[in-house]
Coordinates of C-alpha atoms and ligand atoms in Angstrom, one line a residue:
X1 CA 0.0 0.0 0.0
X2 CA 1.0 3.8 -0.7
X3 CA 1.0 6.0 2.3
X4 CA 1.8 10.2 2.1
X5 CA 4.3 11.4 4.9
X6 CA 1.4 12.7 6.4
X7 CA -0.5 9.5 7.4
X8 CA 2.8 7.9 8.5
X9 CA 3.2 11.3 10.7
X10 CA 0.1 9.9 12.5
X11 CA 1.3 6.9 13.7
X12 CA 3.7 7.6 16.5
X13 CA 2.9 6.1 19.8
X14 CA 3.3 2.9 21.3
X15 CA -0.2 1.6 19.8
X16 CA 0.9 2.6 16.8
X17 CA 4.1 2.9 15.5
X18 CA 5.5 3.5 11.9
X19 CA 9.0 4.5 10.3
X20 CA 10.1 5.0 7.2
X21 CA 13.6 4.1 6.2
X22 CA 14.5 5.0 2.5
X23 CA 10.9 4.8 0.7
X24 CA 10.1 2.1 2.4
X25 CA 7.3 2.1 6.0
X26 CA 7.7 0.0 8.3
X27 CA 5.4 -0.8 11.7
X28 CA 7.5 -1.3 14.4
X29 CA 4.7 -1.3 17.1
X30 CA 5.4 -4.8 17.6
X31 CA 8.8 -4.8 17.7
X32 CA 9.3 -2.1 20.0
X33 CA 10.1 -3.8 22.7
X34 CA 13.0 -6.5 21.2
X35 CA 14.6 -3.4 19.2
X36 CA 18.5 -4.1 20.8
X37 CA 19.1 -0.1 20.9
X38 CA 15.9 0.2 23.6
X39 CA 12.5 1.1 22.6
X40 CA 12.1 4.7 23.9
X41 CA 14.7 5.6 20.8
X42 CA 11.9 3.9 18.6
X43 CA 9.2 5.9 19.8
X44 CA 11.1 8.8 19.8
X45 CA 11.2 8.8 15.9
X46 CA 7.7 7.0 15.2
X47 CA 5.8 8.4 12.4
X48 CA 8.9 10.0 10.9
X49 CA 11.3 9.2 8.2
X50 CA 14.7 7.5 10.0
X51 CA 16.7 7.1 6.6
X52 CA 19.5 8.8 7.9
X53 CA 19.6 7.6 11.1
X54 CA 19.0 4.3 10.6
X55 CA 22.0 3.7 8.0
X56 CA 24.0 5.3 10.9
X57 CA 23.5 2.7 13.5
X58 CA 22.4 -0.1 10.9
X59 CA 23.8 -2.5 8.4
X60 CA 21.5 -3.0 5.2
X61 CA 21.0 -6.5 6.0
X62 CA 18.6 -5.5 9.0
X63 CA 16.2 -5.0 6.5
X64 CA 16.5 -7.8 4.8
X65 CA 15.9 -9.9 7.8
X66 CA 13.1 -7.6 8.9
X67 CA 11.5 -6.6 6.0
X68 CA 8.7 -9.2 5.1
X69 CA 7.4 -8.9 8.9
X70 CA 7.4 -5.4 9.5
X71 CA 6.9 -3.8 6.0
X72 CA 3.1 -2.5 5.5
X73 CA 3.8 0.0 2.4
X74 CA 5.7 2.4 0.4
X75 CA 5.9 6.4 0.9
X76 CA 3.5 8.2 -2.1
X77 CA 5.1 11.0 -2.3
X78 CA 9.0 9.7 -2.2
X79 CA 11.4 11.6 -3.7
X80 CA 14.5 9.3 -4.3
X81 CA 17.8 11.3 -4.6
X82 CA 18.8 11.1 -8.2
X83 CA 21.9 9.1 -8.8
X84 CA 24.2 9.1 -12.1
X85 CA 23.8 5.6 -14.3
X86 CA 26.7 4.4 -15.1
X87 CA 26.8 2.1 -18.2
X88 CA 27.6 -1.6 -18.5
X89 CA 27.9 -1.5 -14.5
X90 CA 26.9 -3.8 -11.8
X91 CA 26.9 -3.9 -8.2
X92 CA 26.3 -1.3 -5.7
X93 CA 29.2 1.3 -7.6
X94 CA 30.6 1.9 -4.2
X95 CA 34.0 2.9 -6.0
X96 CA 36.4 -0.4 -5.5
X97 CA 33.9 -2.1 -3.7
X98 CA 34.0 -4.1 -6.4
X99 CA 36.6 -5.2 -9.3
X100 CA 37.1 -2.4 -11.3
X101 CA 35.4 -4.2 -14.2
X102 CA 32.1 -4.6 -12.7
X103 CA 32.1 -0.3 -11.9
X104 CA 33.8 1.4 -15.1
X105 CA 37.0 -0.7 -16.7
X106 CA 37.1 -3.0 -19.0
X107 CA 38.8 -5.9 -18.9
X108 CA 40.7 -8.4 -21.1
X109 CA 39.9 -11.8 -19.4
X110 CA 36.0 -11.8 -18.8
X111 CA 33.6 -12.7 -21.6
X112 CA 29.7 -12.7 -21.4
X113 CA 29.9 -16.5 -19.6
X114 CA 32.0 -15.1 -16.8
X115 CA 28.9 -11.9 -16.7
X116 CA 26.2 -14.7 -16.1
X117 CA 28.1 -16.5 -13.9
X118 CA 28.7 -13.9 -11.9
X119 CA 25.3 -12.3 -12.0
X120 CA 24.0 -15.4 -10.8
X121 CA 26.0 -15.9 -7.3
X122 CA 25.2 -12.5 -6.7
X123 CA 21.4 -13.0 -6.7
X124 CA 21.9 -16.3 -4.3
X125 CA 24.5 -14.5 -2.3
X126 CA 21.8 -11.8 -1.9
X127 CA 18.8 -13.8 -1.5
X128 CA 20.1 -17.2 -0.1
X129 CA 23.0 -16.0 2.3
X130 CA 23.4 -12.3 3.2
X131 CA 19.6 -12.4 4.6
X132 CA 20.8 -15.5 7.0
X133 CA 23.8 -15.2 8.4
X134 CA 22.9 -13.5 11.6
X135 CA 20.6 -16.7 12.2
X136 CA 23.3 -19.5 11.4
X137 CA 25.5 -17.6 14.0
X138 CA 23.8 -18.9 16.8
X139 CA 23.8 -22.5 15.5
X140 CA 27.1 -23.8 14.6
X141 CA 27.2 -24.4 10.9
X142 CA 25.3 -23.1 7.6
X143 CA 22.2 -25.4 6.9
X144 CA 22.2 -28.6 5.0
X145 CA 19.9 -27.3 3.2
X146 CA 22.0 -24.4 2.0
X147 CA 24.7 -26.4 0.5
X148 CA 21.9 -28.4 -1.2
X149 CA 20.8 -25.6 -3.1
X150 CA 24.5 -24.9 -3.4
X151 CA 25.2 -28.4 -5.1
X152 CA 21.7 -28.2 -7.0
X153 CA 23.3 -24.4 -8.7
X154 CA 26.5 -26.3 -10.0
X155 CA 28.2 -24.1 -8.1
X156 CA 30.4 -27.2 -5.7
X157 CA 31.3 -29.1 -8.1
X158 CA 32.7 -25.3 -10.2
X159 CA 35.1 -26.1 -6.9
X160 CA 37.0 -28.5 -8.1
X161 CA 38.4 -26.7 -11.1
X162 CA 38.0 -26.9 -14.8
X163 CA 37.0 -28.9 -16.1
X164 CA 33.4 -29.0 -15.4
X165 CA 33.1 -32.7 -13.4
X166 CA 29.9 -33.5 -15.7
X167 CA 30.4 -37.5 -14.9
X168 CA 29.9 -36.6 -11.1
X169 CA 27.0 -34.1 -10.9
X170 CA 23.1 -35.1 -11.0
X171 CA 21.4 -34.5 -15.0
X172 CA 20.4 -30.8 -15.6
X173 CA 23.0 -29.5 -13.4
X174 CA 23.4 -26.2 -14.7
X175 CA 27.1 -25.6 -15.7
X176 CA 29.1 -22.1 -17.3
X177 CA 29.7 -22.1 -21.1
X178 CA 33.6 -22.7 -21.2
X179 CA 34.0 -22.9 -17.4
X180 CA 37.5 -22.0 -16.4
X181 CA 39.3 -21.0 -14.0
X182 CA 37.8 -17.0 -13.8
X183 CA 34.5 -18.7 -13.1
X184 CA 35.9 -20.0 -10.0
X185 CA 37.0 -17.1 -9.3
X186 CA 33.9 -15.2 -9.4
X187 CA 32.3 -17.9 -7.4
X188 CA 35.0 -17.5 -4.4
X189 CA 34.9 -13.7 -4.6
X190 CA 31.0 -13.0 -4.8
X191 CA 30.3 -16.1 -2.0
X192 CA 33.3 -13.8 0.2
X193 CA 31.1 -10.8 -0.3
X194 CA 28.9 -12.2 2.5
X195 CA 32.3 -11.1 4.8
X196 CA 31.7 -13.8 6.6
X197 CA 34.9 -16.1 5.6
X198 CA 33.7 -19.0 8.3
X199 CA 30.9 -19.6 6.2
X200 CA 33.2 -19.2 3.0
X201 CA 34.5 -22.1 4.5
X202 CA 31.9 -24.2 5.6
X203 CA 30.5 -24.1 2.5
X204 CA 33.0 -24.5 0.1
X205 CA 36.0 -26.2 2.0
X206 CA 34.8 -29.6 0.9
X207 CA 34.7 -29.5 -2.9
X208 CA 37.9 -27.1 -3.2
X209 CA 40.3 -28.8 -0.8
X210 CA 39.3 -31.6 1.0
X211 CA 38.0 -33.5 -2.1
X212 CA 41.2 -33.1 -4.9
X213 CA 43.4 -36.0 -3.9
X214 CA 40.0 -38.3 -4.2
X215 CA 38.9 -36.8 -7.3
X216 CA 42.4 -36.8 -9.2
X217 CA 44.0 -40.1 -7.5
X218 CA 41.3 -42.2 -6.4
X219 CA 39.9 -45.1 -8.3
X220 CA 36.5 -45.3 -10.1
X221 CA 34.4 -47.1 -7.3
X222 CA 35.9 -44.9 -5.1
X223 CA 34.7 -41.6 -6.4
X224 CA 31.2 -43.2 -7.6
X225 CA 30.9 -43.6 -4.4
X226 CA 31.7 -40.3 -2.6
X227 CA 32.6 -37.5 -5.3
X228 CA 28.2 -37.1 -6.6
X229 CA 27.0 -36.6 -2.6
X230 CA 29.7 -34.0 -2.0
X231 CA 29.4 -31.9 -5.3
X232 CA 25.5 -32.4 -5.0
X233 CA 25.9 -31.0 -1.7
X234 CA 24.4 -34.3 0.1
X235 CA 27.8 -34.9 2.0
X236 CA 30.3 -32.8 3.8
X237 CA 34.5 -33.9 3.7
X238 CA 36.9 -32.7 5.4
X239 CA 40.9 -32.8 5.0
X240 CA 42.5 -33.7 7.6
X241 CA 46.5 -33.7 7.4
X242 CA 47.4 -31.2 10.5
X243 CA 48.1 -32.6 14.0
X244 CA 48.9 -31.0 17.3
X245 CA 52.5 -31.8 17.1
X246 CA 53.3 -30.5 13.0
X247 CA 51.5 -28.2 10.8
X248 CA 53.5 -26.8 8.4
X249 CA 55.9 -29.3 8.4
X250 CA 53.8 -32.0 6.9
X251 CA 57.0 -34.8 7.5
X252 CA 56.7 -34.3 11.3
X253 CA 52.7 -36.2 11.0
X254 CA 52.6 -38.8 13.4
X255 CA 49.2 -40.6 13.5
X256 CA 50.1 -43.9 11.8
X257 CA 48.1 -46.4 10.0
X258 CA 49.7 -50.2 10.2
X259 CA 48.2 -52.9 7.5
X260 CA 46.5 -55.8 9.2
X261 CA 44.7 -58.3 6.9
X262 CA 42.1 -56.2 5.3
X263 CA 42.0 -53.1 6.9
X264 CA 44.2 -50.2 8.3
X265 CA 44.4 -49.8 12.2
X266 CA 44.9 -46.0 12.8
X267 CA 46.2 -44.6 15.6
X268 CA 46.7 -40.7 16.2
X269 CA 44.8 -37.2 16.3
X270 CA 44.3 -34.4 13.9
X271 CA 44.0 -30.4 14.8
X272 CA 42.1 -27.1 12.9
X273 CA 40.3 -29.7 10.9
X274 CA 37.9 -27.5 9.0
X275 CA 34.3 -28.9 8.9
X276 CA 35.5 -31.7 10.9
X277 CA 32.5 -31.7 13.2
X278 CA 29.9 -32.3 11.0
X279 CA 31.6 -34.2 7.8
X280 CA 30.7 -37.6 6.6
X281 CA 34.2 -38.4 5.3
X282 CA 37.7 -37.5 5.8
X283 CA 40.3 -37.5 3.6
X284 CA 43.5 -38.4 6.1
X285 CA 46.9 -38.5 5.8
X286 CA 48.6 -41.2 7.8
X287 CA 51.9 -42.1 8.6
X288 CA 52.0 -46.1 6.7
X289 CA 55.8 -46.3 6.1
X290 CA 59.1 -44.7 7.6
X291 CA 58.8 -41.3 8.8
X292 CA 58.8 -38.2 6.3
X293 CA 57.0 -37.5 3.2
X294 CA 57.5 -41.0 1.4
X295 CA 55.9 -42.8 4.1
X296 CA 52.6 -40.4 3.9
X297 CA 49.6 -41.9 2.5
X298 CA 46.0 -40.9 2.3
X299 CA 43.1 -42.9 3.3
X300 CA 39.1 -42.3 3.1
X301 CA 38.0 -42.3 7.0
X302 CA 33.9 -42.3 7.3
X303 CA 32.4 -40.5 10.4
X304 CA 31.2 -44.2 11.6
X305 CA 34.6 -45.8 11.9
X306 CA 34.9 -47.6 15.0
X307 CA 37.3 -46.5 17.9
X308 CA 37.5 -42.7 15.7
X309 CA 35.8 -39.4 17.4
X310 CA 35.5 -35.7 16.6
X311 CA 35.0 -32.8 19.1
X312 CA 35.0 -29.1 18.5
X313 CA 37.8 -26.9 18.2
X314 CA 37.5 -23.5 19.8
X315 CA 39.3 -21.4 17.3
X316 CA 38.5 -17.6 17.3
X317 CA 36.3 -17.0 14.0
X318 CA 35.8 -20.3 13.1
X319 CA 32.7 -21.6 14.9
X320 CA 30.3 -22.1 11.8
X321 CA 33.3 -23.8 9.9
X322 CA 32.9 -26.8 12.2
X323 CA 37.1 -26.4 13.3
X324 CA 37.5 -30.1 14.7
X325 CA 39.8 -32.1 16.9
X326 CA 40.1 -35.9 15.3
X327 CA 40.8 -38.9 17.6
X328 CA 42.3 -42.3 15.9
X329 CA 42.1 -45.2 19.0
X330 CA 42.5 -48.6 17.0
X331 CA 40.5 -47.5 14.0
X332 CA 40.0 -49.6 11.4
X333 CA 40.2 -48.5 7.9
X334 CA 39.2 -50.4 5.1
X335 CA 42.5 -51.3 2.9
X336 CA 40.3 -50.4 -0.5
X337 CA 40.1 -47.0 1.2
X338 CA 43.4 -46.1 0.6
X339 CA 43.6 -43.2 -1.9
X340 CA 46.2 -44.3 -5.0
X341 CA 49.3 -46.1 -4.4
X342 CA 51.0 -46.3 -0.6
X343 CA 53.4 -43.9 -0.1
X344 CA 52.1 -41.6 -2.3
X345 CA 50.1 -39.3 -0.1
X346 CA 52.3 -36.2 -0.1
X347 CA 52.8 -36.5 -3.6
X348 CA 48.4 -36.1 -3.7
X349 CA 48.1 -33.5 -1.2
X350 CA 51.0 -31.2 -3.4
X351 CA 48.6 -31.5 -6.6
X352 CA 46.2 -29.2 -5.3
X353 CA 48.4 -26.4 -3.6
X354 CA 48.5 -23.7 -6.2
X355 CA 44.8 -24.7 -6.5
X356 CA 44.2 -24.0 -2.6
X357 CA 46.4 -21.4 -2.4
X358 CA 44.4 -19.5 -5.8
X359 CA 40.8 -20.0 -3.7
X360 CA 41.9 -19.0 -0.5
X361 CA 43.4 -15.5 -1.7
X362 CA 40.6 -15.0 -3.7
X363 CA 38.6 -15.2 -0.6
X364 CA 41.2 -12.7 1.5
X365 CA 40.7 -10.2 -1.6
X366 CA 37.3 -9.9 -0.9
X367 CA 37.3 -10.2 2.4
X368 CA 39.9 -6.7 2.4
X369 CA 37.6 -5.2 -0.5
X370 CA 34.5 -6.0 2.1
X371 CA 36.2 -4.1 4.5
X372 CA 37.3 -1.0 1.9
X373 CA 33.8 -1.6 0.4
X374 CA 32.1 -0.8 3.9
X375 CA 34.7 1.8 5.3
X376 CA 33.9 4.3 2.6
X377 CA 29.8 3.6 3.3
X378 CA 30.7 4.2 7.2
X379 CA 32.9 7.5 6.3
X380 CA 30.0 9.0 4.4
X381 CA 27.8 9.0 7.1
X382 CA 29.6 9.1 10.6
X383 CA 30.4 12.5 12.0
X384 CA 33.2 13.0 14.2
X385 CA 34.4 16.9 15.5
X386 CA 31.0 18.6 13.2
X387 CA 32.8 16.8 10.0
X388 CA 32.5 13.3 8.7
X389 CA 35.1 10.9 8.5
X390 CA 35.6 11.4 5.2
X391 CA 36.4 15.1 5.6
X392 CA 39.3 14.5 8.0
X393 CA 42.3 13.4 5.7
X394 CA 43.6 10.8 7.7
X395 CA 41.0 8.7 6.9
X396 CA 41.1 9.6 3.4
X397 CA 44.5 8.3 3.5
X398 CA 43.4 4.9 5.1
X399 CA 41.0 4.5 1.8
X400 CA 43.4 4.9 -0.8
X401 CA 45.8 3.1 0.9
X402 CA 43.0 0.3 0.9
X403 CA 41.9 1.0 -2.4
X404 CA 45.3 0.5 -4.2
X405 CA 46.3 -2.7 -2.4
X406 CA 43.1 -4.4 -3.1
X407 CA 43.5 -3.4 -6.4
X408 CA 47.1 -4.4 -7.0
X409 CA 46.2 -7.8 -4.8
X410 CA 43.0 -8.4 -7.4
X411 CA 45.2 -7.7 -10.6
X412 CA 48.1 -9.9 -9.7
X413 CA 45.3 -12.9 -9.2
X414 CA 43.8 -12.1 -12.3
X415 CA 47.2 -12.3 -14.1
X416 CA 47.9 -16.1 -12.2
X417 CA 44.0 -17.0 -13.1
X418 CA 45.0 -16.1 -16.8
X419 CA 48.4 -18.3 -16.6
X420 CA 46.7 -21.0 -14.7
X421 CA 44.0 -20.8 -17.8
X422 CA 47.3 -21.6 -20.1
X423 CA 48.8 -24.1 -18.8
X424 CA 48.4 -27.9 -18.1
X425 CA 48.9 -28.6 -14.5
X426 CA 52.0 -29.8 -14.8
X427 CA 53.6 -26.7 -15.9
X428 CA 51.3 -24.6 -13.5
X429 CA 53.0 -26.7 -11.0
X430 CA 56.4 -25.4 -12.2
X431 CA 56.0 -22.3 -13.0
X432 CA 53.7 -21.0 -10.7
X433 CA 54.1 -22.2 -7.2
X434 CA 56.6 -19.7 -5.8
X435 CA 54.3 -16.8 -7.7
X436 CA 51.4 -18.5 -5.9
X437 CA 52.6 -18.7 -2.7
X438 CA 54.1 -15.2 -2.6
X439 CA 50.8 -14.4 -3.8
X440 CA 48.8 -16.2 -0.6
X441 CA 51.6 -13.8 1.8
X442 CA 50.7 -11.1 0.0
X443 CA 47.0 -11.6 0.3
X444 CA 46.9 -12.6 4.0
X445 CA 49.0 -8.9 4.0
X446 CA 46.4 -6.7 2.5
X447 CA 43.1 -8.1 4.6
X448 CA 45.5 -7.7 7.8
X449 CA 46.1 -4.1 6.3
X450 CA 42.1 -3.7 5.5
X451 CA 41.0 -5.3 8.9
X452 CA 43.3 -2.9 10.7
X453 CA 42.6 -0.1 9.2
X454 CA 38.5 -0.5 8.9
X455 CA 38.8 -1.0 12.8
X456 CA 40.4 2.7 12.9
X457 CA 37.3 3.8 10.8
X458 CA 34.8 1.9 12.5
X459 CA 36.1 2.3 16.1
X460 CA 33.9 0.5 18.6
X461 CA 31.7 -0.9 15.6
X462 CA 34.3 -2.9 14.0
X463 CA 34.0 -5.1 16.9
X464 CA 30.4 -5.0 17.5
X465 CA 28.4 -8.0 16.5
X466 CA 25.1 -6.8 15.0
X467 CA 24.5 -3.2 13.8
X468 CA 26.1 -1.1 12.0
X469 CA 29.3 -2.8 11.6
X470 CA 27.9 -5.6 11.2
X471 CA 29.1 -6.9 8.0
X472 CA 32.8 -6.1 8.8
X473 CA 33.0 -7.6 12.1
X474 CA 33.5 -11.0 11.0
X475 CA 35.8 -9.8 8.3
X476 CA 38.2 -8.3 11.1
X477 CA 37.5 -11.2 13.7
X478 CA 38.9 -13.4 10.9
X479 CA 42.0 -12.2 9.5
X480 CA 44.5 -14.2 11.5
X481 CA 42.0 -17.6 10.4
X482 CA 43.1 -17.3 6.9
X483 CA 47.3 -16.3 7.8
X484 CA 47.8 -19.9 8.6
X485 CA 46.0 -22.2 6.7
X486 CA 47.5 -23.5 3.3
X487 CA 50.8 -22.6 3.9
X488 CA 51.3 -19.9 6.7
X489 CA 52.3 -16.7 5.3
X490 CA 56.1 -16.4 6.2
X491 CA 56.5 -20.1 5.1
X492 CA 55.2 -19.3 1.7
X493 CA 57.6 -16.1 1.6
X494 CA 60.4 -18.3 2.4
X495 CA 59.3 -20.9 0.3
X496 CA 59.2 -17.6 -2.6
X497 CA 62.4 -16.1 -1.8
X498 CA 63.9 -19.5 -1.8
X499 CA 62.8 -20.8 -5.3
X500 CA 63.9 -17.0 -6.2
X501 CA 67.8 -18.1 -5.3
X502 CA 67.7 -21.4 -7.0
X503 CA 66.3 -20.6 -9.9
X504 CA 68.2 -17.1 -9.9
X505 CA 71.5 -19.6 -9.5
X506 CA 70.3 -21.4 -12.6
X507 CA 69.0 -19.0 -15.1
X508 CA 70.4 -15.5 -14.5
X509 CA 73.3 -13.9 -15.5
X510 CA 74.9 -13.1 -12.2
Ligands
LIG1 C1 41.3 -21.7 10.7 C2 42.2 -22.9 10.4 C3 41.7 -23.9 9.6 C4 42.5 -25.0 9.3 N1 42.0 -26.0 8.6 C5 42.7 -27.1 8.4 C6 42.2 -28.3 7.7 O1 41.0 -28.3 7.2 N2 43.0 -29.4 7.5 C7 44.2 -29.4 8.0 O2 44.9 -30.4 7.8 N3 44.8 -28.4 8.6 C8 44.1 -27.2 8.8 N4 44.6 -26.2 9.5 C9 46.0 -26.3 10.0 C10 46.9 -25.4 9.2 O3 47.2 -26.0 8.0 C11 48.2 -25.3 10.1 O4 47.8 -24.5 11.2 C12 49.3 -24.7 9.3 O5 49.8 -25.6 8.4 C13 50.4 -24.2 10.3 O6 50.8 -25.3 11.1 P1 51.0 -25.1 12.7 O7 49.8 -24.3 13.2 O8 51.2 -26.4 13.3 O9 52.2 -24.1 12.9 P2 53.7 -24.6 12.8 O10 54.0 -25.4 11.6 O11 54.1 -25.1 14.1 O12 54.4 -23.2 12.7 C14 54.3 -22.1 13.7 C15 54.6 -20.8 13.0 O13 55.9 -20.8 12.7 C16 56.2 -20.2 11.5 N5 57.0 -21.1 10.7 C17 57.0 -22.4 10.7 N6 58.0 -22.9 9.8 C18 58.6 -21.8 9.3 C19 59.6 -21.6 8.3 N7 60.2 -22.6 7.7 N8 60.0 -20.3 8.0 C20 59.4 -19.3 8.6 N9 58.4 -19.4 9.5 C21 58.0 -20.6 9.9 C22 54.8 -20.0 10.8 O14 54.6 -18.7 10.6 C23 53.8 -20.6 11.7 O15 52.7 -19.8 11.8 C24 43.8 -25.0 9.8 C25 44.3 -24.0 10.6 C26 43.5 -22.9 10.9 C27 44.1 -21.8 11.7

């Protein structure tokens, strides 16, 4: 229904109470006494238009949540503040608060299937995900049915790379023309948009990491059986190499598996195993010969093995990523659960670095636009000393400093996307690991830099879960979860600067 300012005007006491926040009128008579920032504050503004005040001390996402309970109508005589068009854009055209070649640029690497693509995360980031995420807070994980729809869109099994695993996916899964790798990178960026990078990882951990060694090294009957459920989003799997006593130095593992008859007893624990609490299968590296990488193997470990346990993890960010603690008393394994060949298992978990590395710095791009994105919408309305934050220069400073990195960050992944499009994996595996790795270091840099510095331009919000900093607050809260995973960031600088001295000591003139 259309309502005039003057019969919202009416409607401002407890009985009856009505805002309007942009052209939109909400009755809040009901909800006047669950509002978090007190009721009285409510009242105080009933019957008037609260645009301005309500994007102060709100994220957008409020309204989402809210909208279909308390929205009766629209305002009649709305004047929206006219706006410039820009063409060929998408996106809200907060400057930088998305790739440049969504806002004005163009770009060499994106054709009309990457434009689709893209279009159509966005609507189920929107409509499936942002609306939610408040909600899945207070459980522990995403719901199932989330990741069904998830698996339904085509958009797991786009997680494992081109190309597009059509022998594993349910008929009419819908698929991108040419899918390649700039698809998966759209889908890692735009499901990061949500800021949320927990979630990120709940729902996409599986199909991007845990799965590859299964899908690339394990035998026919093996991924009939398991690869369809986790792509269709039926099945969660987790990887789980890490332990409490090694980490990053992935010959130190120590949970063994010893061949007796037909099955593997296993003996040992695991640590930060993401989505460990709730998967169905994990893909384990165990310790079946001498000690060190030739004596790694992998093995498929159900949740139902006997004598094996999983407990929560309480790691600071992580709590709707399912972070687990794995416990291996005399559990057998089935011997046709072994992934490949014996001995082999380092060699399966290497395949899909560059891969891991390439989806978890797309995420930590977005994550440090998210927090650019945001900063500028927070330093066009906050006023500090009769100016706002945008008028004192030392927050202008923070946003270009913000705005160049993420751009330089998003431009040197687009240039890797474009080599890993070139190349067959085995010379992506040459050429690109130490680019790739120096790449993940310098991601995990620029959200550190973003997180820190959206915290100056938040202040207290920044840290305050719910309002208006809502949508950063994760974003901040998680920047150390994504330093350490796949390959902590000064091992991969070490690991950079060290391929730079061998291969300087073989192919430049010195
Ligand atoms: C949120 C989260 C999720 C995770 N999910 C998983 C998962 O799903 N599956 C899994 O198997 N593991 C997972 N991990 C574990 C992760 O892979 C390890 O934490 C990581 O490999 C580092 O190992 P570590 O913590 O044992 O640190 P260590 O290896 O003990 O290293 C400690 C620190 O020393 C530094 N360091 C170590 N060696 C060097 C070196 N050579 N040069 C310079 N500095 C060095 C590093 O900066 C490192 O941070 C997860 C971790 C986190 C935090």
């Amino acid at each position: 229904r259309m309502y005039s300012y003057r019969e919202v005007a009416a409607h401002n006491s407890e009985n009856s109470s009505w805002v309007i926040v942009d052209n939109e009128i909400f009755d809040v008579s009901k909800f006047l006494e669950f509002h978090p920032g007190g009721k009285q504050i409510l009242l105080q503004n009933a019957g008037k238009d609260v645009t301005e005040v309500f994007h102060m001390y709100h994220n957008s996402s409020v309204l989402t949540k809210y909208r279909s309970k308390l929205k009766i109508g629209e305002v009649s005589d709305y004047k929206a503040a006219s706006k410039v068009r820009v063409a060929n854009s998408f996106g809200d055209l907060i400057p930088f608060g998305d790739p440049l070649w969504y806002q004005r640029l163009q770009s060499p690497y994106y054709k009309n299937t990457h434009i689709q693509f893209r279009n159509r995360i966005r609507q189920f980031v929107d409509t499936e995900i942002l609306p939610n995420l408040n909600e899945w807070k207070e459980n522990s994980q995403p719901p199932r049915d989330l990741y069904l729809k998830m698996g339904a869109q085509g958009f797991l099994a786009c997680m494992v790379g081109p190309p597009f695993p059509f022998d594993y996916v349910d008929a009419g899964t819908p698929y991108p023309e040419d899918f390649d790798y700039f698809h998966e990178l759209i889908l890692y960026d735009e499901l990061a948009r949500c800021g949320h990078s927990a979630v990120v990882a709940a729902l996409s951990n599986g199909p991007a990491i845990a799965i590859s060694a299964l899908y690339r090294f394990g035998s026919e009957e093996q991924k009939r059986k398991w690869i369809p459920d986790i792509l269709m989003g039926r099945k969660f799997c987790a990887l789980a190499v890490s332990e409490p006593g090694a980490g990053s130095d992935v010959a130190g593992l120590a949970c063994t598996a010893t061949q007796q008859g037909d099955v593997f007893i296993v003996n040992g624990n695991k640590k930060w195993i993401t989505n460990g609490t709730y998967s169905d299968l994990f893909v384990t590296a165990v310790v079946t010969g001498a000690q060190g990488h030739g004596g790694l193997s992998l093995i498929l470990v159900t949740k139902d093995t006997p004598g094996f346990s999983t407990r929560k993890v309480n790691i600071r960010g992580s709590d709707l990523s399912g972070t687990a603690y794995l416990d291996f008393d005399n559990s057998p394994v089935p011997v046709e659960n072994l992934i490949g060949q014996e001995g082999k298992g380092w060699k399966y978990a290497m395949y899909n670095f560059n891969h891991e590395r390439f989806y978890v710095v797309t995420i930590m791009a977005r994550l440090a636009r998210v927090c650019l994105e945001e900063s500028i919408r927070y330093a066009m309305k906050r006023k500090t000393f009769g100016k706002y934050l945008h008028e004192h220069q030392a927050i202008r400073m923070k946003i270009a400093s913000m705005a160049r990195r993420c751009e330089c960050l998003h431009s040197w992944l687009e240039s890797v996307v474009f080599n890993m499009c070139q190349m067959t994996h085995e010379e992506a595996s040459m050429k690109l690991g130490d680019v790739i790795a120096l790449l993940k270091a310098e991601g995990s840099r620029v959200y550190e830099h973003c997180a820190r510095e959206t915290t100056m331009i938040f202040g207290g919000n920044a840290l305050y879960c719910g309002g208006v900093g809502d949508r950063i607050e994760p974003a901040v809260s998680q920047v150390k979860g994504y330093q350490i995973p796949a390959g902590a960031e000064d091992v991969m600088d070490d690991f950079g600067a060290r391929t730079i001295f061998k291969l300087a000591r073989v192919t430049a003139k010195l």
